[in-house]
PDB file of C-alpha atoms in Angstrom:
ATOM      1  CA  MET A  20      -0.027   0.175   0.066  1.00 49.00           C
ATOM      2  CA  ALA A  21       1.367   3.182  -0.969  1.00 49.00           C
ATOM      3  CA  ALA A  22       2.238   5.978   1.871  1.00 50.00           C
ATOM      4  CA  ARG A  23      -0.146   8.654   2.198  1.00 52.00           C
ATOM      5  CA  GLY A  24       1.112  11.977   1.759  1.00 57.00           C
ATOM      6  CA  PRO A  25       0.719  14.716   3.722  1.00 53.00           C
ATOM      7  CA  TYR A  26      -1.648  16.219   1.903  1.00 58.00           C
ATOM      8  CA  GLU A  27      -4.137  13.480   1.587  1.00 53.00           C
ATOM      9  CA  ILE A  28      -7.328  12.875   3.473  1.00 46.00           C
ATOM     10  CA  GLY A  29      -9.992  10.648   3.853  1.00 42.00           C
ATOM     11  CA  GLY A  30     -12.857   9.995   1.814  1.00 40.00           C
ATOM     12  CA  LYS A  31     -15.535  10.534   4.871  1.00 40.00           C
ATOM     13  CA  CYS A  32     -18.139  13.580   4.712  1.00 41.00           C
ATOM     14  CA  CYS A  33     -17.301  15.772   8.125  1.00 42.00           C
ATOM     15  CA  SER A  34     -20.848  16.735   8.070  1.00 40.00           C
ATOM     16  CA  GLY A  35     -21.764  14.875  11.019  1.00 41.00           C
ATOM     17  CA  SER A  36     -18.845  16.045  12.524  1.00 43.00           C
ATOM     18  CA  VAL A  37     -19.703  19.503  13.174  1.00 43.00           C
ATOM     19  CA  TYR A  38     -20.940  21.563  16.234  1.00 45.00           C
ATOM     20  CA  PRO A  39     -24.833  21.069  15.847  1.00 45.00           C
ATOM     21  CA  GLN A  40     -25.008  25.130  15.941  1.00 51.00           C
ATOM     22  CA  SER A  41     -23.426  25.428  12.572  1.00 58.00           C
ATOM     23  CA  ILE A  42     -25.399  27.045   9.834  1.00 61.00           C
ATOM     24  CA  LEU A  43     -24.198  24.161   7.862  1.00 63.00           C
ATOM     25  CA  TYR A  44     -24.961  21.604   9.941  1.00 57.00           C
ATOM     26  CA  GLN A  45     -28.131  22.666   9.749  1.00 59.00           C
ATOM     27  CA  ILE A  46     -28.570  22.951   6.346  1.00 56.00           C
ATOM     28  CA  LEU A  47     -27.733  19.285   6.044  1.00 60.00           C
ATOM     29  CA  ASN A  48     -29.959  18.258   8.407  1.00 57.00           C
ATOM     30  CA  ASN A  49     -33.359  19.886   6.897  1.00 56.00           C
ATOM     31  CA  GLU A  50     -32.775  18.795   3.776  1.00 50.00           C
ATOM     32  CA  GLU A  51     -36.410  18.249   3.728  1.00 46.00           C
ATOM     33  CA  ARG A  52     -36.914  22.309   3.771  1.00 51.00           C
ATOM     34  CA  TRP A  53     -35.634  22.667   0.450  1.00 47.00           C
ATOM     35  CA  LYS A  54     -38.679  22.324  -1.749  1.00 44.00           C
ATOM     36  CA  GLU A  55     -38.094  22.617  -5.381  1.00 44.00           C
ATOM     37  CA  GLU A  56     -40.849  25.090  -6.966  1.00 42.00           C
ATOM     38  CA  TRP A  57     -41.503  25.760 -10.677  1.00 38.00           C
ATOM     39  CA  HIS A  58     -41.475  29.747 -10.964  1.00 45.00           C
ATOM     40  CA  PRO A  59     -43.475  31.213 -14.175  1.00 40.00           C
ATOM     41  CA  GLN A  60     -40.662  33.726 -14.481  1.00 46.00           C
ATOM     42  CA  HIS A  61     -37.673  31.394 -14.688  1.00 47.00           C
ATOM     43  CA  SER A  62     -37.342  29.464 -18.235  1.00 45.00           C
ATOM     44  CA  PRO A  63     -35.558  26.154 -18.620  1.00 49.00           C
ATOM     45  CA  LEU A  64     -31.654  26.957 -20.048  1.00 48.00           C
ATOM     46  CA  PRO A  65     -30.625  25.660 -22.996  1.00 45.00           C
ATOM     47  CA  PHE A  66     -27.660  23.256 -23.192  1.00 43.00           C
ATOM     48  CA  PRO A  67     -25.246  23.369 -24.640  1.00 46.00           C
ATOM     49  CA  PHE A  68     -24.678  26.987 -23.296  1.00 45.00           C
ATOM     50  CA  PRO A  69     -24.695  29.193 -26.092  1.00 43.00           C
ATOM     51  CA  ASN A  70     -21.647  31.406 -26.571  1.00 44.00           C
ATOM     52  CA  ILE A  71     -20.891  34.093 -24.900  1.00 43.00           C
ATOM     53  CA  GLY A  72     -19.770  37.314 -27.093  1.00 44.00           C
ATOM     54  CA  CYS A  73     -22.358  40.449 -27.059  1.00 44.00           C
ATOM     55  CA  PRO A  74     -22.938  42.655 -23.667  1.00 48.00           C
ATOM     56  CA  CYS A  75     -26.986  40.851 -23.765  1.00 54.00           C
ATOM     57  CA  GLU A  76     -24.963  37.879 -23.366  1.00 55.00           C
ATOM     58  CA  VAL A  77     -22.886  38.578 -20.515  1.00 61.00           C
ATOM     59  CA  ASN A  78     -25.744  40.343 -18.866  1.00 77.00           C
ATOM     60  CA  ARG A  79     -28.042  36.979 -18.680  1.00 89.00           C
ATOM     61  CA  ARG A  80     -28.686  35.374 -15.097  1.00 92.00           C
ATOM     62  CA  VAL A  81     -29.296  32.004 -13.867  1.00 94.00           C
ATOM     63  CA  ILE A  82     -30.307  30.053 -11.159  1.00 94.00           C
ATOM     64  CA  LEU A  83     -30.286  26.431  -9.922  1.00 95.00           C
ATOM     65  CA  LYS A  84     -33.127  24.380 -10.868  1.00 94.00           C
ATOM     66  CA  MET A  85     -32.872  21.894  -8.203  1.00 94.00           C
ATOM     67  CA  PRO A  86     -31.427  24.224  -5.275  1.00 93.00           C
ATOM     68  CA  GLY A  87     -32.788  21.951  -2.634  1.00 92.00           C
ATOM     69  CA  VAL A  88     -30.596  19.004  -4.216  1.00 94.00           C
ATOM     70  CA  THR A  89     -27.623  21.022  -5.317  1.00 96.00           C
ATOM     71  CA  CYS A  90     -26.957  23.581  -2.200  1.00 95.00           C
ATOM     72  CA  ASN A  91     -27.371  20.599   0.000  1.00 95.00           C
ATOM     73  CA  ARG A  92     -24.444  18.984  -1.837  1.00 96.00           C
ATOM     74  CA  ALA A  93     -22.668  22.144  -1.911  1.00 96.00           C
ATOM     75  CA  SER A  94     -22.709  22.707   1.704  1.00 95.00           C
ATOM     76  CA  GLU A  95     -21.259  18.955   2.205  1.00 96.00           C
ATOM     77  CA  VAL A  96     -18.437  19.969  -0.074  1.00 97.00           C
ATOM     78  CA  LEU A  97     -17.450  22.969   1.565  1.00 95.00           C
ATOM     79  CA  LEU A  98     -17.804  21.038   4.665  1.00 94.00           C
ATOM     80  CA  LYS A  99     -15.496  18.561   3.664  1.00 96.00           C
ATOM     81  CA  THR A 100     -13.200  21.581   2.467  1.00 96.00           C
ATOM     82  CA  ILE A 101     -13.150  22.428   6.207  1.00 95.00           C
ATOM     83  CA  THR A 102     -12.284  18.791   6.925  1.00 94.00           C
ATOM     84  CA  PHE A 103      -9.232  18.715   4.450  1.00 96.00           C
ATOM     85  CA  ILE A 104      -7.879  21.972   5.927  1.00 96.00           C
ATOM     86  CA  ARG A 105      -8.823  20.276   9.697  1.00 94.00           C
ATOM     87  CA  LYS A 106      -6.322  17.507   8.718  1.00 94.00           C
ATOM     88  CA  LEU A 107      -3.487  19.611   7.814  1.00 96.00           C
ATOM     89  CA  PRO A 108      -1.113  19.946  10.907  1.00 96.00           C
ATOM     90  CA  SER A 109       1.240  22.673   9.078  1.00 96.00           C
ATOM     91  CA  PHE A 110      -1.586  24.922   8.565  1.00 97.00           C
ATOM     92  CA  PHE A 111      -1.866  25.618  12.243  1.00 96.00           C
ATOM     93  CA  GLN A 112       1.608  26.191  12.637  1.00 96.00           C
ATOM     94  CA  LEU A 113       1.423  29.520  10.448  1.00 97.00           C
ATOM     95  CA  PRO A 114       0.242  32.528  12.878  1.00 97.00           C
ATOM     96  CA  LEU A 115      -3.350  33.344  12.986  1.00 96.00           C
ATOM     97  CA  GLU A 116      -3.105  36.254  10.392  1.00 96.00           C
ATOM     98  CA  ASP A 117      -1.948  34.095   7.749  1.00 97.00           C
ATOM     99  CA  GLN A 118      -4.069  31.408   8.494  1.00 97.00           C
ATOM    100  CA  ILE A 119      -7.322  33.684   7.981  1.00 96.00           C
ATOM    101  CA  LEU A 120      -5.684  35.306   5.021  1.00 96.00           C
ATOM    102  CA  LEU A 121      -5.321  31.866   3.207  1.00 97.00           C
ATOM    103  CA  ILE A 122      -8.898  31.256   4.028  1.00 96.00           C
ATOM    104  CA  ARG A 123     -10.104  34.179   2.597  1.00 95.00           C
ATOM    105  CA  GLN A 124      -8.404  34.011  -0.289  1.00 94.00           C
ATOM    106  CA  GLY A 125      -8.451  30.053  -1.267  1.00 95.00           C
ATOM    107  CA  TRP A 126     -11.785  28.751   0.115  1.00 96.00           C
ATOM    108  CA  ALA A 127     -13.477  29.355  -3.185  1.00 96.00           C
ATOM    109  CA  PRO A 128     -10.928  27.599  -5.645  1.00 96.00           C
ATOM    110  CA  LEU A 129     -10.902  24.808  -2.813  1.00 97.00           C
ATOM    111  CA  PHE A 130     -14.406  24.605  -3.092  1.00 97.00           C
ATOM    112  CA  LEU A 131     -14.762  24.342  -7.009  1.00 97.00           C
ATOM    113  CA  LEU A 132     -11.916  21.533  -6.838  1.00 97.00           C
ATOM    114  CA  GLY A 133     -14.522  19.702  -4.122  1.00 97.00           C
ATOM    115  CA  LEU A 134     -17.195  19.944  -6.436  1.00 97.00           C
ATOM    116  CA  ALA A 135     -15.192  18.593  -9.302  1.00 97.00           C
ATOM    117  CA  GLN A 136     -14.077  15.751  -6.827  1.00 97.00           C
ATOM    118  CA  GLU A 137     -17.266  15.192  -5.848  1.00 97.00           C
ATOM    119  CA  ARG A 138     -18.735  15.341  -9.497  1.00 96.00           C
ATOM    120  CA  VAL A 139     -21.190  17.576  -8.676  1.00 97.00           C
ATOM    121  CA  ASP A 140     -23.228  18.522 -11.471  1.00 95.00           C
ATOM    122  CA  PHE A 141     -26.365  20.782 -11.501  1.00 95.00           C
ATOM    123  CA  GLU A 142     -28.828  22.295 -14.278  1.00 95.00           C
ATOM    124  CA  LEU A 143     -29.675  25.853 -14.374  1.00 94.00           C
ATOM    125  CA  LEU A 144     -33.015  27.949 -15.057  1.00 93.00           C
ATOM    126  CA  GLU A 145     -32.371  31.439 -16.896  1.00 91.00           C
ATOM    127  CA  THR A 146     -34.343  34.195 -15.241  1.00 86.00           C
ATOM    128  CA  SER A 147     -35.953  36.926 -16.947  1.00 67.00           C
ATOM    129  CA  VAL A 148     -35.696  40.269 -15.670  1.00 56.00           C
ATOM    130  CA  PRO A 149     -38.643  42.928 -16.683  1.00 54.00           C
ATOM    131  CA  SER A 150     -36.801  45.804 -18.644  1.00 52.00           C
ATOM    132  CA  LEU A 151     -37.188  49.617 -17.762  1.00 52.00           C
ATOM    133  CA  LEU A 152     -39.198  49.887 -20.629  1.00 55.00           C
ATOM    134  CA  LYS A 153     -41.749  47.433 -19.984  1.00 53.00           C
ATOM    135  CA  ALA A 154     -42.163  48.923 -16.475  1.00 54.00           C
ATOM    136  CA  VAL A 155     -42.367  52.186 -17.753  1.00 59.00           C
ATOM    137  CA  LEU A 156     -44.514  51.222 -20.459  1.00 62.00           C
ATOM    138  CA  LEU A 157     -46.847  49.273 -18.073  1.00 62.00           C
ATOM    139  CA  ASN A 158     -46.760  52.037 -15.162  1.00 62.00           C
ATOM    140  CA  GLN A 159     -45.783  49.520 -12.366  1.00 55.00           C
ATOM    141  CA  SER A 160     -45.268  51.098  -9.191  1.00 49.00           C
ATOM    142  CA  PRO A 161     -41.907  50.566  -6.923  1.00 44.00           C
ATOM    143  CA  ALA A 162     -44.581  48.292  -4.834  1.00 41.00           C
ATOM    144  CA  GLY A 163     -45.427  45.897  -7.424  1.00 42.00           C
ATOM    145  CA  GLU A 164     -43.105  43.145  -9.006  1.00 42.00           C
ATOM    146  CA  TYR A 165     -40.688  45.167 -10.604  1.00 38.00           C
ATOM    147  CA  HIS A 166     -38.602  47.565  -8.338  1.00 40.00           C
ATOM    148  CA  LEU A 167     -36.739  50.675  -9.542  1.00 37.00           C
ATOM    149  CA  LYS A 168     -34.549  50.524  -6.472  1.00 38.00           C
ATOM    150  CA  PRO A 169     -30.476  50.930  -7.523  1.00 38.00           C
ATOM    151  CA  GLU A 170     -29.608  49.040  -4.494  1.00 43.00           C
ATOM    152  CA  ASN A 171     -31.807  45.865  -5.655  1.00 48.00           C
ATOM    153  CA  SER A 172     -29.061  43.445  -7.472  1.00 53.00           C
ATOM    154  CA  PRO A 173     -30.280  41.055 -10.102  1.00 59.00           C
ATOM    155  CA  LEU A 174     -31.656  37.953  -9.408  1.00 82.00           C
ATOM    156  CA  GLY A 175     -29.402  34.800  -9.868  1.00 89.00           C
ATOM    157  CA  ALA A 176     -25.409  34.644 -11.236  1.00 92.00           C
ATOM    158  CA  SER A 177     -23.735  35.663 -14.231  1.00 92.00           C
ATOM    159  CA  LEU A 178     -23.976  33.014 -17.167  1.00 93.00           C
ATOM    160  CA  ALA A 179     -20.755  33.686 -18.304  1.00 92.00           C
ATOM    161  CA  GLU A 180     -19.205  33.076 -14.755  1.00 93.00           C
ATOM    162  CA  VAL A 181     -21.337  29.801 -14.548  1.00 95.00           C
ATOM    163  CA  GLN A 182     -20.582  28.715 -18.116  1.00 94.00           C
ATOM    164  CA  LYS A 183     -16.735  29.054 -16.890  1.00 94.00           C
ATOM    165  CA  ILE A 184     -17.702  27.056 -13.896  1.00 96.00           C
ATOM    166  CA  LYS A 185     -18.845  24.167 -15.722  1.00 96.00           C
ATOM    167  CA  ASP A 186     -16.252  24.244 -18.513  1.00 95.00           C
ATOM    168  CA  PHE A 187     -13.745  24.075 -15.812  1.00 94.00           C
ATOM    169  CA  LEU A 188     -15.717  20.958 -13.810  1.00 95.00           C
ATOM    170  CA  GLY A 189     -15.945  19.362 -17.053  1.00 94.00           C
ATOM    171  CA  LYS A 190     -12.508  19.171 -17.991  1.00 93.00           C
ATOM    172  CA  PHE A 191     -11.418  17.894 -14.577  1.00 92.00           C
ATOM    173  CA  TRP A 192     -13.924  14.623 -15.096  1.00 94.00           C
ATOM    174  CA  ASN A 193     -12.682  14.253 -18.783  1.00 93.00           C
ATOM    175  CA  ALA A 194      -9.248  14.093 -17.064  1.00 90.00           C
ATOM    176  CA  ASP A 195     -10.378  11.341 -14.609  1.00 86.00           C
ATOM    177  CA  ILE A 196      -8.091  12.939 -11.627  1.00 93.00           C
ATOM    178  CA  CYS A 197      -7.581  10.569  -8.639  1.00 94.00           C
ATOM    179  CA  ALA A 198      -7.920  11.148  -5.129  1.00 95.00           C
ATOM    180  CA  LYS A 199      -4.429  11.389  -4.557  1.00 96.00           C
ATOM    181  CA  GLU A 200      -3.843  14.254  -7.311  1.00 96.00           C
ATOM    182  CA  TYR A 201      -6.992  16.458  -5.825  1.00 97.00           C
ATOM    183  CA  ALA A 202      -4.895  15.887  -2.314  1.00 97.00           C
ATOM    184  CA  TYR A 203      -2.028  17.797  -3.809  1.00 97.00           C
ATOM    185  CA  LEU A 204      -3.948  19.879  -5.939  1.00 97.00           C
ATOM    186  CA  LYS A 205      -5.354  21.328  -2.776  1.00 97.00           C
ATOM    187  CA  GLY A 206      -2.350  21.708  -1.029  1.00 97.00           C
ATOM    188  CA  ILE A 207      -0.744  23.786  -3.999  1.00 97.00           C
ATOM    189  CA  VAL A 208      -3.742  26.148  -3.765  1.00 97.00           C
ATOM    190  CA  LEU A 209      -4.267  26.381   0.259  1.00 97.00           C
ATOM    191  CA  PHE A 210      -0.476  27.525   0.522  1.00 98.00           C
ATOM    192  CA  ASN A 211      -0.618  30.700  -1.916  1.00 96.00           C
ATOM    193  CA  PRO A 212       2.836  32.294  -1.171  1.00 96.00           C
ATOM    194  CA  ASP A 213       1.485  34.903  -3.947  1.00 94.00           C
ATOM    195  CA  LEU A 214      -1.035  36.749  -1.201  1.00 94.00           C
ATOM    196  CA  HIS A 215       0.333  40.204   0.173  1.00 91.00           C
ATOM    197  CA  ASP A 216       0.747  40.961   3.923  1.00 93.00           C
ATOM    198  CA  LEU A 217       1.581  37.448   5.087  1.00 96.00           C
ATOM    199  CA  LYS A 218       4.021  36.871   7.931  1.00 96.00           C
ATOM    200  CA  TYR A 219       5.615  33.777   7.194  1.00 97.00           C
ATOM    201  CA  HIS A 220       5.877  33.733   3.007  1.00 96.00           C
ATOM    202  CA  HIS A 221       8.919  31.955   2.986  1.00 97.00           C
ATOM    203  CA  TYR A 222       7.159  29.031   4.891  1.00 97.00           C
ATOM    204  CA  VAL A 223       4.053  29.050   3.020  1.00 98.00           C
ATOM    205  CA  GLN A 224       6.215  29.151  -0.161  1.00 97.00           C
ATOM    206  CA  ALA A 225       8.031  25.955   0.879  1.00 98.00           C
ATOM    207  CA  LEU A 226       4.547  23.848   1.552  1.00 97.00           C
ATOM    208  CA  GLN A 227       3.480  24.825  -1.886  1.00 97.00           C
ATOM    209  CA  GLN A 228       6.853  23.712  -3.251  1.00 97.00           C
ATOM    210  CA  GLU A 229       6.092  20.395  -1.248  1.00 97.00           C
ATOM    211  CA  ALA A 230       3.022  19.766  -2.804  1.00 97.00           C
ATOM    212  CA  GLN A 231       4.002  20.673  -6.031  1.00 96.00           C
ATOM    213  CA  HIS A 232       7.228  17.994  -5.703  1.00 96.00           C
ATOM    214  CA  THR A 233       4.765  15.906  -4.678  1.00 96.00           C
ATOM    215  CA  LEU A 234       2.591  15.828  -7.279  1.00 95.00           C
ATOM    216  CA  VAL A 235       4.985  15.514  -9.926  1.00 93.00           C
ATOM    217  CA  GLU A 236       6.873  12.809  -8.529  1.00 93.00           C
ATOM    218  CA  PHE A 237       3.199  10.976  -8.379  1.00 94.00           C
ATOM    219  CA  VAL A 238       2.264  12.058 -11.910  1.00 93.00           C
ATOM    220  CA  SER A 239       5.767  11.015 -13.203  1.00 90.00           C
ATOM    221  CA  MET A 240       5.105   7.760 -11.757  1.00 90.00           C
ATOM    222  CA  THR A 241       1.524   7.089 -13.033  1.00 88.00           C
ATOM    223  CA  HIS A 242       1.501   8.525 -15.866  1.00 84.00           C
ATOM    224  CA  SER A 243       4.580   6.799 -17.827  1.00 78.00           C
ATOM    225  CA  ARG A 244       7.292   9.736 -16.202  1.00 68.00           C
ATOM    226  CA  SER A 245       5.228  12.514 -18.838  1.00 72.00           C
ATOM    227  CA  ARG A 246       5.140  15.899 -16.918  1.00 82.00           C
ATOM    228  CA  ARG A 247       2.581  17.163 -19.804  1.00 88.00           C
ATOM    229  CA  ARG A 248      -0.412  16.015 -17.148  1.00 91.00           C
ATOM    230  CA  TYR A 249       1.051  18.014 -14.526  1.00 91.00           C
ATOM    231  CA  VAL A 250       1.960  20.983 -16.294  1.00 91.00           C
ATOM    232  CA  TRP A 251      -1.938  20.899 -17.323  1.00 92.00           C
ATOM    233  CA  MET A 252      -3.036  20.741 -14.170  1.00 92.00           C
ATOM    234  CA  LEU A 253      -1.116  23.162 -13.066  1.00 91.00           C
ATOM    235  CA  GLU A 254      -2.418  25.362 -15.874  1.00 91.00           C
ATOM    236  CA  LEU A 255      -6.225  24.746 -15.000  1.00 90.00           C
ATOM    237  CA  LEU A 256      -5.071  26.154 -11.263  1.00 91.00           C
ATOM    238  CA  GLY A 257      -4.141  29.529 -13.021  1.00 89.00           C
ATOM    239  CA  PHE A 258      -7.742  29.547 -14.248  1.00 88.00           C
ATOM    240  CA  LEU A 259      -9.200  28.387 -11.208  1.00 90.00           C
ATOM    241  CA  ARG A 260      -8.423  31.448  -9.258  1.00 86.00           C
ATOM    242  CA  THR A 261      -9.895  33.577 -11.774  1.00 90.00           C
ATOM    243  CA  PHE A 262     -13.536  32.728 -10.388  1.00 93.00           C
ATOM    244  CA  SER A 263     -15.167  35.062  -8.541  1.00 92.00           C
ATOM    245  CA  PRO A 264     -16.273  33.751  -4.903  1.00 94.00           C
ATOM    246  CA  ASP A 265     -19.369  36.058  -4.971  1.00 93.00           C
ATOM    247  CA  THR A 266     -20.702  34.084  -7.928  1.00 94.00           C
ATOM    248  CA  ILE A 267     -19.795  31.186  -6.004  1.00 95.00           C
ATOM    249  CA  GLY A 268     -21.823  32.577  -3.150  1.00 94.00           C
ATOM    250  CA  GLU A 269     -24.910  33.615  -5.663  1.00 94.00           C
ATOM    251  CA  LEU A 270     -25.306  30.300  -7.141  1.00 95.00           C
ATOM    252  CA  PHE A 271     -24.568  27.647  -4.516  1.00 96.00           C
ATOM    253  CA  PHE A 272     -25.290  29.172  -1.266  1.00 95.00           C
ATOM    254  CA  LYS A 273     -27.417  32.250  -1.188  1.00 93.00           C
ATOM    255  CA  PRO A 274     -30.806  30.091  -2.084  1.00 92.00           C
ATOM    256  CA  ILE A 275     -30.627  28.626   1.272  1.00 89.00           C
ATOM    257  CA  LEU A 276     -28.622  30.775   3.329  1.00 89.00           C
ATOM    258  CA  GLY A 277     -29.745  34.407   2.205  1.00 88.00           C
ATOM    259  CA  ASP A 278     -26.894  37.078   2.458  1.00 86.00           C
ATOM    260  CA  VAL A 279     -24.441  35.562   5.101  1.00 85.00           C
ATOM    261  CA  ASP A 280     -21.064  36.146   4.970  1.00 88.00           C
ATOM    262  CA  LEU A 281     -19.724  33.275   3.771  1.00 90.00           C
ATOM    263  CA  ASN A 282     -16.079  34.167   5.201  1.00 90.00           C
ATOM    264  CA  THR A 283     -17.333  34.276   8.492  1.00 90.00           C
ATOM    265  CA  LEU A 284     -19.420  30.967   8.378  1.00 91.00           C
ATOM    266  CA  LEU A 285     -16.007  29.405   7.411  1.00 92.00           C
ATOM    267  CA  LEU A 286     -13.771  30.695   9.926  1.00 92.00           C
ATOM    268  CA  GLU A 287     -16.525  29.938  12.524  1.00 91.00           C
ATOM    269  CA  THR A 288     -16.973  26.554  11.663  1.00 91.00           C
ATOM    270  CA  LEU A 289     -13.077  26.165  11.147  1.00 92.00           C
ATOM    271  CA  TYR A 290     -12.592  26.961  14.215  1.00 90.00           C
ATOM    272  CA  THR A 291     -15.256  25.676  16.373  1.00 81.00           C
ATOM    273  CA  LYS A 292     -13.559  24.009  19.531  1.00 57.00           C
ATOM    274  CA  GLN A 293     -12.332  20.424  18.874  1.00 50.00           C
ATOM    275  CA  ASP A 294     -13.861  19.020  21.899  1.00 38.00           C
ATOM    276  CA  LEU A 295     -16.948  20.186  20.716  1.00 35.00           C
ATOM    277  CA  ILE A 296     -17.227  18.111  17.810  1.00 36.00           C
TER     278      ILE A 296
END
């Protein structure tokens, strides 16, 4: 049996090990609350996605077709991400300021890697937003269905951004990434020495280099000593950092959490005392 690397974790979900007052714990234990409803203003999104080119395409918004099911799975992935971090003693040897900085900057790409590893697929509905011209012509009041308040944000996430996420997931699924590779990739993502204000920059850099070295050795051993797979995965990691955490929160967590600050939720869950778990 091959030795387990420093970034490898088990496949068990930690949903049963979170402090009972955790919001994430409550989500996973109240799945029946999230009933699927069909809203007339939502229309199925045709697949494959259309080409995103003109501004009208960029402004299109989408929501999950089955938010109850998908958001529940997304919460499980987020909890597994927290478990992955908890099982890295080297992470907790960093100053607390560095830990918080790495979590805030790294949770979104780590979560997307988790979606890929767990093969969480999802369908979408396109939302239709009434135009300003239509509102004026129909003499709709601000108290009606359409609100002219500037602070009201459009419903749903950007179609262009969500298509990028689905394209990324598809690339990883087609490459058949194994559990060890996912573990090393997560180590590379978490220990990001390029962040400003890191107190232990050199230590974080050494941890990332360790993960990179272990990954390249593993890939060389399992894929005929070819570095092309390793280079390809690193290129995808660079692409992974371009995704907006706001888009991820809007699509996967806002339907059940509302406007909860995910950074605060993650840190509170991560630093729950171990003797309470």
